[in-house]
Coordinates of C-alpha atoms and ligand atoms in Angstrom, one line a residue:
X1 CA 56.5 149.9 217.5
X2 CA 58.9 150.8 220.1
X3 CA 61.8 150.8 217.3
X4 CA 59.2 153.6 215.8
X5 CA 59.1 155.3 219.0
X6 CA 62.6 155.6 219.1
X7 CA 63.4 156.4 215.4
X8 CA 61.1 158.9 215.4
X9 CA 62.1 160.9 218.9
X10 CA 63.6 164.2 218.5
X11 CA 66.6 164.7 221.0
X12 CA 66.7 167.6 223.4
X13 CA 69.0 170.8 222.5
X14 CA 69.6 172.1 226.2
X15 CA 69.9 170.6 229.4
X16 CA 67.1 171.5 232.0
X17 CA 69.1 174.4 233.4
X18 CA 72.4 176.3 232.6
X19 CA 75.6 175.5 234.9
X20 CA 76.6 177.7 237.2
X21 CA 79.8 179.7 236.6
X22 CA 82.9 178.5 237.9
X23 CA 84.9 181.7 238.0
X24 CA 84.7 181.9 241.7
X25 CA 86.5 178.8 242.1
X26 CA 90.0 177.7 241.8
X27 CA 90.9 174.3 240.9
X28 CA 94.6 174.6 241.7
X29 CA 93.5 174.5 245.6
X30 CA 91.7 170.7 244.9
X31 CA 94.1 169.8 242.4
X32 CA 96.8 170.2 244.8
X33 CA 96.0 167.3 247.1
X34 CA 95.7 165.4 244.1
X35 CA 98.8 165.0 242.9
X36 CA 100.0 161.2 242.0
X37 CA 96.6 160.2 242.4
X38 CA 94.9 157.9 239.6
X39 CA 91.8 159.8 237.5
X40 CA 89.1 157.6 240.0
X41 CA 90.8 158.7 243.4
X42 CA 90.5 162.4 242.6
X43 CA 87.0 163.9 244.4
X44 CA 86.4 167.4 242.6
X45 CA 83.9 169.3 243.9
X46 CA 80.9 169.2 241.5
X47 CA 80.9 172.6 240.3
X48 CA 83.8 171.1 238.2
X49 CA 82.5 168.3 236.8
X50 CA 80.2 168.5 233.4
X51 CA 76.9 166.1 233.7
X52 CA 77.8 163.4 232.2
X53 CA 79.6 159.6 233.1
X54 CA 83.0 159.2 231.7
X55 CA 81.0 156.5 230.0
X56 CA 79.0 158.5 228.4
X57 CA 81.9 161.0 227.3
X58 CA 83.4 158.1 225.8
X59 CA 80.0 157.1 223.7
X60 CA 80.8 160.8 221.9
X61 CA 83.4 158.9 219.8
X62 CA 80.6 157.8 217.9
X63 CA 79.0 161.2 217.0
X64 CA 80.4 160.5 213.4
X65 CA 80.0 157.1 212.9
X66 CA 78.4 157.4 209.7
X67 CA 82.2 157.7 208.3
X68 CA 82.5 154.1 209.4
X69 CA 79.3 153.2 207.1
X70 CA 80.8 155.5 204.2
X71 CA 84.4 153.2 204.4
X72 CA 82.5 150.0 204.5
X73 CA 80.9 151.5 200.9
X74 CA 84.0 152.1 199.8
X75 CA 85.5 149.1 197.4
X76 CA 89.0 150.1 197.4
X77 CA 91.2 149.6 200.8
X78 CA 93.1 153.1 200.6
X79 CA 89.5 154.6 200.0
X80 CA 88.4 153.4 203.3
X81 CA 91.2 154.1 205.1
X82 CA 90.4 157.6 204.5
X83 CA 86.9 157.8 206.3
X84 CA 88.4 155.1 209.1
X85 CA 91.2 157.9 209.4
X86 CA 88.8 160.7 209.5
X87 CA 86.4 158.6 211.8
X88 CA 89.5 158.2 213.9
X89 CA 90.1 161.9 214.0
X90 CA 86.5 163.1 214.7
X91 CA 85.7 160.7 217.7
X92 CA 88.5 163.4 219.7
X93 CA 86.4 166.9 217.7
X94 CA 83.8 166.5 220.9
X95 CA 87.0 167.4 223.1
X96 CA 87.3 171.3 221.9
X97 CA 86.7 173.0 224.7
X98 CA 85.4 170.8 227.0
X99 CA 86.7 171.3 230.5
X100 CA 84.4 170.1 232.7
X101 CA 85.6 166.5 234.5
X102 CA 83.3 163.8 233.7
X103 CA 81.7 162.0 236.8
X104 CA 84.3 159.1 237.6
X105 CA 81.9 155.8 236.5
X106 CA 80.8 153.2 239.4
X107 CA 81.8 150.1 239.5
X108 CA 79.2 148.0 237.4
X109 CA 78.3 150.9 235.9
X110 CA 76.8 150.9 232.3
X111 CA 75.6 152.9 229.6
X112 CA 73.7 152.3 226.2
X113 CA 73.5 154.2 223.1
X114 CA 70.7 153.3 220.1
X115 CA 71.1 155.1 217.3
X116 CA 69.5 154.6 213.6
X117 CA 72.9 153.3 212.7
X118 CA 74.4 151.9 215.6
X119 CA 73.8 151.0 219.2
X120 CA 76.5 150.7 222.0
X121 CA 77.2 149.4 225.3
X122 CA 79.4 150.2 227.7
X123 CA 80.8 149.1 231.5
X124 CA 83.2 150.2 233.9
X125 CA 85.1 147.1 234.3
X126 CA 87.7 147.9 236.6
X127 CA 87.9 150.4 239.3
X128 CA 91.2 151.0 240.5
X129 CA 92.6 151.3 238.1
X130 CA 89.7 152.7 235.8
X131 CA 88.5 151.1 233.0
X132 CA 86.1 151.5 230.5
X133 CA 84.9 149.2 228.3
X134 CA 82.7 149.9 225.1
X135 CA 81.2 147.6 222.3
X136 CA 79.3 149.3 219.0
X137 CA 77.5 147.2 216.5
X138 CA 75.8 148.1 213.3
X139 CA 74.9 145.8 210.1
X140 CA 78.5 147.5 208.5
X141 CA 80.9 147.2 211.4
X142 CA 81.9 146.0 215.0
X143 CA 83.8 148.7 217.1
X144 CA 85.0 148.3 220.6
X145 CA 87.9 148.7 223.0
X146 CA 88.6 150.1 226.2
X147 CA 89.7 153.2 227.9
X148 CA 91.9 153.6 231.0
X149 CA 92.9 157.1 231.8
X150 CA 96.2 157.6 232.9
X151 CA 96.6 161.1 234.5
X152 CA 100.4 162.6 235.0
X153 CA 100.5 166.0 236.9
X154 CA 103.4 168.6 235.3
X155 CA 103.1 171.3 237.4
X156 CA 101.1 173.7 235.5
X157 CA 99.1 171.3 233.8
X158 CA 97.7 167.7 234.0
X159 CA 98.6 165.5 231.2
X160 CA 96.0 162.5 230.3
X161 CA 97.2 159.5 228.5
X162 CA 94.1 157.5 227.6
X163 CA 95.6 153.8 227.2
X164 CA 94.0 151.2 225.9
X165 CA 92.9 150.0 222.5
X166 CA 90.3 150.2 219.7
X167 CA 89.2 148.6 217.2
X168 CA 87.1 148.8 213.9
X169 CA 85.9 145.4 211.6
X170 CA 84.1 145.6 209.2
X171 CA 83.2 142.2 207.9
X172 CA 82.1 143.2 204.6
X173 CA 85.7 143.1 203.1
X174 CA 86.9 140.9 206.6
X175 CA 89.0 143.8 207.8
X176 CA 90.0 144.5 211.3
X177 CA 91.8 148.6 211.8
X178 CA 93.1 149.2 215.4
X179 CA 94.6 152.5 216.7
X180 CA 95.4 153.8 219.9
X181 CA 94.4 157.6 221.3
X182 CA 96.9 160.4 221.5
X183 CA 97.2 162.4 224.7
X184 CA 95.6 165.3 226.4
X185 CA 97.1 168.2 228.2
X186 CA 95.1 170.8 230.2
X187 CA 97.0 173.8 230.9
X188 CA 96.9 176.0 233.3
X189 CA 95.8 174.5 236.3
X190 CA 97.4 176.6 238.8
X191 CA 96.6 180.3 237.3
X192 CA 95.3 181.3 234.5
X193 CA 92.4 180.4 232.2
X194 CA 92.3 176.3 231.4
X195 CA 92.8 175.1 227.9
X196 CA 93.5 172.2 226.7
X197 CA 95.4 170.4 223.7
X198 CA 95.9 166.6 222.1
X199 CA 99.0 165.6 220.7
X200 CA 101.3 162.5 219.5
X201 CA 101.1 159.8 216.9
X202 CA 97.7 158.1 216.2
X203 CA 99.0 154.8 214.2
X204 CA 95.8 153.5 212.3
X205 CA 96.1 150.2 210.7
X206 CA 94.4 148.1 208.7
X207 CA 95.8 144.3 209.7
X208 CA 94.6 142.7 206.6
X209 CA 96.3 144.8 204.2
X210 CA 98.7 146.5 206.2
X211 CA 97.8 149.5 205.0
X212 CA 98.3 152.5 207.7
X213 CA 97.2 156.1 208.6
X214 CA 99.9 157.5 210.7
X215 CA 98.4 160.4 212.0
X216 CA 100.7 163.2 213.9
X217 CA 98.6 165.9 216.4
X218 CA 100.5 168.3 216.9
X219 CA 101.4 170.3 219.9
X220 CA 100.5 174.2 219.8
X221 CA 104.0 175.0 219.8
X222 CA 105.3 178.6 220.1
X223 CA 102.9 181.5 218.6
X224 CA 100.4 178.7 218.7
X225 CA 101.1 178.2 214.6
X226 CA 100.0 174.1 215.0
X227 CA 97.2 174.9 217.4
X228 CA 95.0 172.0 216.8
X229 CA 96.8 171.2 214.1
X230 CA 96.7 167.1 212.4
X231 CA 98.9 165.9 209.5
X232 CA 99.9 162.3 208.2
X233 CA 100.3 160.1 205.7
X234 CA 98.6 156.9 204.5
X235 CA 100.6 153.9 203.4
X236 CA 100.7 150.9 202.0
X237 CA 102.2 147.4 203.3
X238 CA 105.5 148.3 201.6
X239 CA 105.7 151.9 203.6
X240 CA 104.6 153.9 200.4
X241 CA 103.0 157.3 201.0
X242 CA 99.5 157.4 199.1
X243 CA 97.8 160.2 200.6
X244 CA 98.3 163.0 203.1
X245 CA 95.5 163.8 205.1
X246 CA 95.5 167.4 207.0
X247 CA 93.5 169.5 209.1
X248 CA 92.9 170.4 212.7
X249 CA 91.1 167.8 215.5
X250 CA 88.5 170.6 215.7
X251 CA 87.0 171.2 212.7
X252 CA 88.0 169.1 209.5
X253 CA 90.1 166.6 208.2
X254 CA 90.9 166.9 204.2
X255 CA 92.7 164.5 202.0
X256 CA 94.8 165.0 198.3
X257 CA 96.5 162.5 196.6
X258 CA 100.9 162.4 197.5
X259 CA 101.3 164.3 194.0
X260 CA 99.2 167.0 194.5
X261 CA 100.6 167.2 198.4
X262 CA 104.6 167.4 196.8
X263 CA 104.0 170.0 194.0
X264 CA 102.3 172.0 196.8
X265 CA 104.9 171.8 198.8
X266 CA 107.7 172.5 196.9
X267 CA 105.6 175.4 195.3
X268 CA 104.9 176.9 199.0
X269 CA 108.4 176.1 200.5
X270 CA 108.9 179.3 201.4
X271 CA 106.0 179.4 203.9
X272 CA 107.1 176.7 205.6
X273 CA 109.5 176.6 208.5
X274 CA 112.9 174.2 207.5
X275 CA 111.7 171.0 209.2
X276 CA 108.1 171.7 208.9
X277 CA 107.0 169.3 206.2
X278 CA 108.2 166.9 208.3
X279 CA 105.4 165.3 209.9
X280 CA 106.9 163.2 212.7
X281 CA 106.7 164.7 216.0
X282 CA 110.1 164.4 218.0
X283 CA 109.5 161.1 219.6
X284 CA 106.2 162.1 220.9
X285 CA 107.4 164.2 224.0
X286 CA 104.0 166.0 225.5
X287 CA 104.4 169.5 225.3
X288 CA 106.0 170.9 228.1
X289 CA 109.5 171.7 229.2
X290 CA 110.5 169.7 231.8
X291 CA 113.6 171.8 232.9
X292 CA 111.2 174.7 233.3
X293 CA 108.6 173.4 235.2
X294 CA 111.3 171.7 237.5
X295 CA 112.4 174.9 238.6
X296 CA 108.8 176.3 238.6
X297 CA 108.0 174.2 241.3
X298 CA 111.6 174.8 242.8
X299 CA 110.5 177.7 243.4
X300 CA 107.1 176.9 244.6
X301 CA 109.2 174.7 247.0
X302 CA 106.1 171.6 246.1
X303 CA 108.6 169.2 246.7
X304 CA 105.8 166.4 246.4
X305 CA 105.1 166.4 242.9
X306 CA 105.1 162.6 243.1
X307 CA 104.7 161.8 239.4
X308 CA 106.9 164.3 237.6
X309 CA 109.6 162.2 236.0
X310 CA 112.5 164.5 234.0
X311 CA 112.8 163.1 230.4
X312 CA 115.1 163.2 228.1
X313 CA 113.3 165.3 225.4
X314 CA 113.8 167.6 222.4
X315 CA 112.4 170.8 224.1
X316 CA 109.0 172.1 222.6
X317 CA 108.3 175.7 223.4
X318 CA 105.1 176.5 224.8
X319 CA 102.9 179.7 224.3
X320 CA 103.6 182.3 226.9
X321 CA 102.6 181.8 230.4
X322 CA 99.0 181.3 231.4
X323 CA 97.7 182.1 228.0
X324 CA 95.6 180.6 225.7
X325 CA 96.6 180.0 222.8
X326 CA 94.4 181.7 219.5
X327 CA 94.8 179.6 216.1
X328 CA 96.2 181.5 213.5
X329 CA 93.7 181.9 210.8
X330 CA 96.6 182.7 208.4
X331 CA 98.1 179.4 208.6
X332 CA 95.4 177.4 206.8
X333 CA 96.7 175.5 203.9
X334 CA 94.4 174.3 201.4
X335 CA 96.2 171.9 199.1
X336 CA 94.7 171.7 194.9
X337 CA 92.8 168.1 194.8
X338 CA 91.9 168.1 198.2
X339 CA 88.5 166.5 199.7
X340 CA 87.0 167.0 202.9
X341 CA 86.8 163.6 204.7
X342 CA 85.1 165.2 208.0
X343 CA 83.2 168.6 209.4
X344 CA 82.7 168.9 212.8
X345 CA 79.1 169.9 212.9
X346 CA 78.4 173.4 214.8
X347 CA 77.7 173.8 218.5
X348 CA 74.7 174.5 218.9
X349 CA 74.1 178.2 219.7
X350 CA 73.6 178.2 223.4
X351 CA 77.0 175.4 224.1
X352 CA 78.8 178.4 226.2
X353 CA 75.9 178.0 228.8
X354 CA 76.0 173.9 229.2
X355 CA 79.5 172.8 229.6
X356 CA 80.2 173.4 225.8
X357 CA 78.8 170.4 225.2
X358 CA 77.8 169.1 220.8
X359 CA 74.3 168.6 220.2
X360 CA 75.2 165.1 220.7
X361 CA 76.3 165.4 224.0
X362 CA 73.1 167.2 225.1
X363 CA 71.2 163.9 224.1
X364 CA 73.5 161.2 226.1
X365 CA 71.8 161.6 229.5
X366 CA 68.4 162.3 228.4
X367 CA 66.5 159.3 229.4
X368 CA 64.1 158.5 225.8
X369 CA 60.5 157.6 225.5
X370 CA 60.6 154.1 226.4
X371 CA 63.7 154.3 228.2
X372 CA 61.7 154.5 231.5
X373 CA 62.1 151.8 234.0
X374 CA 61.4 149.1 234.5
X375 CA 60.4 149.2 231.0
X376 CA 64.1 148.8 228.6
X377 CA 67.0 150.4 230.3
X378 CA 69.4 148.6 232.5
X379 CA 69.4 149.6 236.2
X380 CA 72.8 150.2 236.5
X381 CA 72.3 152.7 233.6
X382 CA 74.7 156.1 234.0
X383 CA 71.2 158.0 233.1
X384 CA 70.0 156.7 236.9
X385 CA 72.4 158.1 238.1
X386 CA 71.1 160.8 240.8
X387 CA 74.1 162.5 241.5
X388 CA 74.9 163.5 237.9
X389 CA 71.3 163.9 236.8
X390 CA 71.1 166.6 239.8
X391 CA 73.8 168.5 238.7
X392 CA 72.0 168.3 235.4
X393 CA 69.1 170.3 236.8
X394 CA 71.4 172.6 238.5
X395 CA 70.9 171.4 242.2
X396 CA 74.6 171.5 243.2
X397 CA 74.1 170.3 246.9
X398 CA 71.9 167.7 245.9
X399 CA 74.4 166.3 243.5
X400 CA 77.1 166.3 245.9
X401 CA 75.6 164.8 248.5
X402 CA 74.0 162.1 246.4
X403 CA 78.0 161.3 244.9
X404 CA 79.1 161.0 248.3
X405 CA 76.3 158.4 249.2
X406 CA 77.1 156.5 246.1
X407 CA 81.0 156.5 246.7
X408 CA 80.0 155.1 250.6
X409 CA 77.8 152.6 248.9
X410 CA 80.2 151.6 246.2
X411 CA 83.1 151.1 249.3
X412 CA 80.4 149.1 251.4
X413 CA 79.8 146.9 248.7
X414 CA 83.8 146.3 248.4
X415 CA 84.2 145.8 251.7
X416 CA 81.5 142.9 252.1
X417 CA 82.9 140.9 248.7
X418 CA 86.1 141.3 250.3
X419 CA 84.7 139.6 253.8
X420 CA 83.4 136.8 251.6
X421 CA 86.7 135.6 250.2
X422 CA 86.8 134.1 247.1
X423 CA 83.6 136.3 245.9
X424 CA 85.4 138.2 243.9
X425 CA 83.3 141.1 241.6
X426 CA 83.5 140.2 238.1
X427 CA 82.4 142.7 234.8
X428 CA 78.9 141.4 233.6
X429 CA 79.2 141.9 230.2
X430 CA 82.6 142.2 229.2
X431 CA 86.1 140.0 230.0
X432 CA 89.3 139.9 230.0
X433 CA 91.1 138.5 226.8
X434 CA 93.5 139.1 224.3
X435 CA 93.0 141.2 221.4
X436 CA 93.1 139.1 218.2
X437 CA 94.9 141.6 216.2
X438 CA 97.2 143.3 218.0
X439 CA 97.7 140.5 220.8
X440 CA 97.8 143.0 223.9
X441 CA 95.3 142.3 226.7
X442 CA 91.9 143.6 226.1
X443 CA 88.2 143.9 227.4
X444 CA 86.3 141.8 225.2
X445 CA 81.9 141.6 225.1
X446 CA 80.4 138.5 226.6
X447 CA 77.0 139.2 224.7
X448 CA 73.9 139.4 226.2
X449 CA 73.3 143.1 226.7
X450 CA 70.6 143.5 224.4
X451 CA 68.2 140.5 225.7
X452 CA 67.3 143.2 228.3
X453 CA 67.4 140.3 231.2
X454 CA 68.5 142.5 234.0
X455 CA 68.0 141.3 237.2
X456 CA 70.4 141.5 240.7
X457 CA 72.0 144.8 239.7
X458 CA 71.3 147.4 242.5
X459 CA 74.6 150.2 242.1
X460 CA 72.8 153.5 242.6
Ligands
CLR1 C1 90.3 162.7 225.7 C2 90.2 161.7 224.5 C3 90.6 160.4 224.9 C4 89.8 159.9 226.1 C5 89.8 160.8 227.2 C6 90.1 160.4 228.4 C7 90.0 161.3 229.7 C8 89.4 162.6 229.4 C9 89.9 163.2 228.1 C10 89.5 162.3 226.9 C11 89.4 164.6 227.9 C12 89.7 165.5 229.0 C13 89.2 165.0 230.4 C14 89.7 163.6 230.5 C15 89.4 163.2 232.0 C16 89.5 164.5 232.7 C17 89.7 165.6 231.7 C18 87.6 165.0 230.3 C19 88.0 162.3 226.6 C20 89.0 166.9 232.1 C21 89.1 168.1 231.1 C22 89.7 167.3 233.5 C23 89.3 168.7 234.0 C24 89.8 168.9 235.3 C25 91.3 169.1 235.3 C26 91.7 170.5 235.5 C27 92.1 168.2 236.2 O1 90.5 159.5 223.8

């Protein structure tokens, strides 16, 4: 009955109130005590943060997941690589636009996610550093991993590197696909309007066949041509190219056969820049010019810039100062043979108004018929959270006040475990382990989420 309840609820398509504008503030004068700080040391006031958890943010990487059932239907290996590629791609189409911080996640912190297809938990494992950890199951695949946000300040914009791993099984055909996310840059943080941009190699691969999606984002680049833009190859074990998949992170992902993709481009040569049909980046470098924003901030004598490091790479132009970039329409390439693997579904009509969020991202905090405690969900749920569900309902003072009571409560609670030696906090329902497949350290579920015994867990 209460599977019915649930199946048949109708998620919400606003949030109680619309945010508050944040043209009258500047985030340059907070961001400038930040920098060299880690992602969970950096206090923003709230009128910058959207309301959700970063554990919640991170559950919007399964907004498509019903790519991951269509590869599992798939018989041949290359044929679901395709959707795993295109799944891959849409869990980062939620990011378009989206420039609000996430609240950073407590420690203990957890979220859960049912859907007809799915369901999902997920813990903050670790807070300095910070760690997310998430585990998916369905009856056509596992998919799990863990996020730790790595932020590196570049003068006039904040780079993100979100390490960590994921991974997809399907058990059907006993295959196991890892990849690893590209990173983030949000311009602008000084003047100028925010915008922001992923870029660098996404490697999917499948472990049992070896075959691969190597995926290249692409940086905007000068006149914005590759705003956006995706383009790779998939392979086989022996390096051969099978397909090219193409689009842009925001809206679509097609596929055509490697025929169909070389006729076209020896047909179209001339539109293409020499160089362009190569699809490796050079060697990832984010998208900034270090020489440049070295003397920038020569010359805004912030000789504290802790984390700027001057690298050795291939110089990327970037669009003019304190712009955003606009996508050029003209540059859209459609390729004979081609199908579309993944759409981004529209915003809804009002997204401008509530933190740009998907329809997807409307439902994450709204607490469900039968959600209610003490009835099903987990007290140390990210939807009990009072700080974030206050800024939610637009009470701005409210919200900060309750984030700096739960940030005092969180340190108490260190401080005491650290008084009792030995009583070291550990994750309840994940641990540390080792990734089967790729063999790097990983968070790993202990099980047990679902049996709904939740007792001792008092973090709000
Ligand atoms: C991008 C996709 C990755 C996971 C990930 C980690 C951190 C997120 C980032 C994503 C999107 C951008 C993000 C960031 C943390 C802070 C940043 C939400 C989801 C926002 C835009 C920061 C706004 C404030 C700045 C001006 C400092 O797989």
């Amino acid at each position: 009955d209460e599977e019915n309840e649930r199946e048949n609820h109708k998620s919400r398509t606003s949030l109680p109130v619309p945010m508050f504008s944040r043209n009258d503030f500047s985030i340059w004068s907070v961001l400038k005590n930040c920098i060299g700080k880690e992602l969970s040391k950096i206090t923003m006031p709230v009128i910058f943060n959207e309301p959700l958890s970063f554990l919640q943010r991170m559950c919007e990487y399964m907004e498509y997941a019903k790519l991951i059932r269509l590869a599992s239907e798939q018989e041949d290996p290359v044929e679901r690589m395709k959707y795993i590629a295109g799944f891959a791609v849409s869990a980062l189409g939620s990011n378009w636009e989206r420039l609000g911080k996430p609240f950073n996640p407590l420690l203990g912190e957890t979220f859960e996610l049912q859907r007809s297809e799915y369901r999902v938990v997920c813990e903050q494992v670790s807070h300095h550093p910070p760690v997310s950890a998430f585990h998916a199951d369905s009856p056509s695949f596992l998919f799990h991993g863990s996020i730790h946000p790595k932020l590196k300040f570049w003068g006039k914009s904040v780079e993100i590197q979100p390490k960590g791993i994921v991974t997809l099984e399907l058990p059907k055909w006993g295959e196991a696909y890892t990849w690893s996310n590209v990173n983030c840059c949000v311009h602008n943080i000084i003047v100028g309007k925010l915008w922001m941009e992923q870029y660098g190699t996404m490697e999917v691969v499948n472990h049992t066949t070896g075959h691969k999606a190597i995926l290249t984002f692409k940086p905007a680049g000068w006149a914005s041509k590759d705003l956006h833009r995706v383009e790779g190859f998939i392979t086989d074990k022996n390096k051969k190219k099978l397909h090219f998949l193409y689009g842009k992170w925001t809206e679509f992902i097609k596929c055509t056969d490697i025929d169909s993709y070389e006729e076209y481009m020896k047909e179209n040569a001339h539109k293409f820049r020499k160089g362009d049909e190569k699809v490796k980046s050079p060697n990832d470098s984010p998208a900034h010019t270090p020489r440049k924003v070295f003397s920038k901030l020569n010359s805004l004598k912030m000789s504290s810039f802790k984390s700027l490091s001057i690298q050795d790479s291939e110089d990327i132009p970037e669009p003019p100062e304190g712009e955003i970039p606009k996508c050029d329409s003209t540059y859209s390439i459609d390729i004979p043979h081609s199908v579309t693997v993944w759409e981004a579904e529209q915003r809804p009509p009002n997204t401008a108004e509530y933190y740009q969020f998907t329809l997807f991202a409307m439902s994450l905090n709204e607490i469900e018929p039968g959600m209610e405690p003490p009835k099903t969900l987990c007290p140390t749920d990210s939807r009990l959270r009072p700080d974030i569900r206050k800024l939610e309902a637009g009470d701005i003072d409210g919200a900060a006040a309750e984030k700096t009571r739960l940030e005092e409560k969180q340190r108490e609670s260190r401080k005491l475990r650290k008084n009792k030696k030995g009583d070291e906090w550990t994750p309840r329902w994940f641990r540390l382990g080792t990734n089967p497949y790729t063999h790097q350290e990983d968070w790993l579920y202990s099980g047990g989420y679902w049996d709904r015994n939740y007792t001792d867990l008092d973090i709000f």
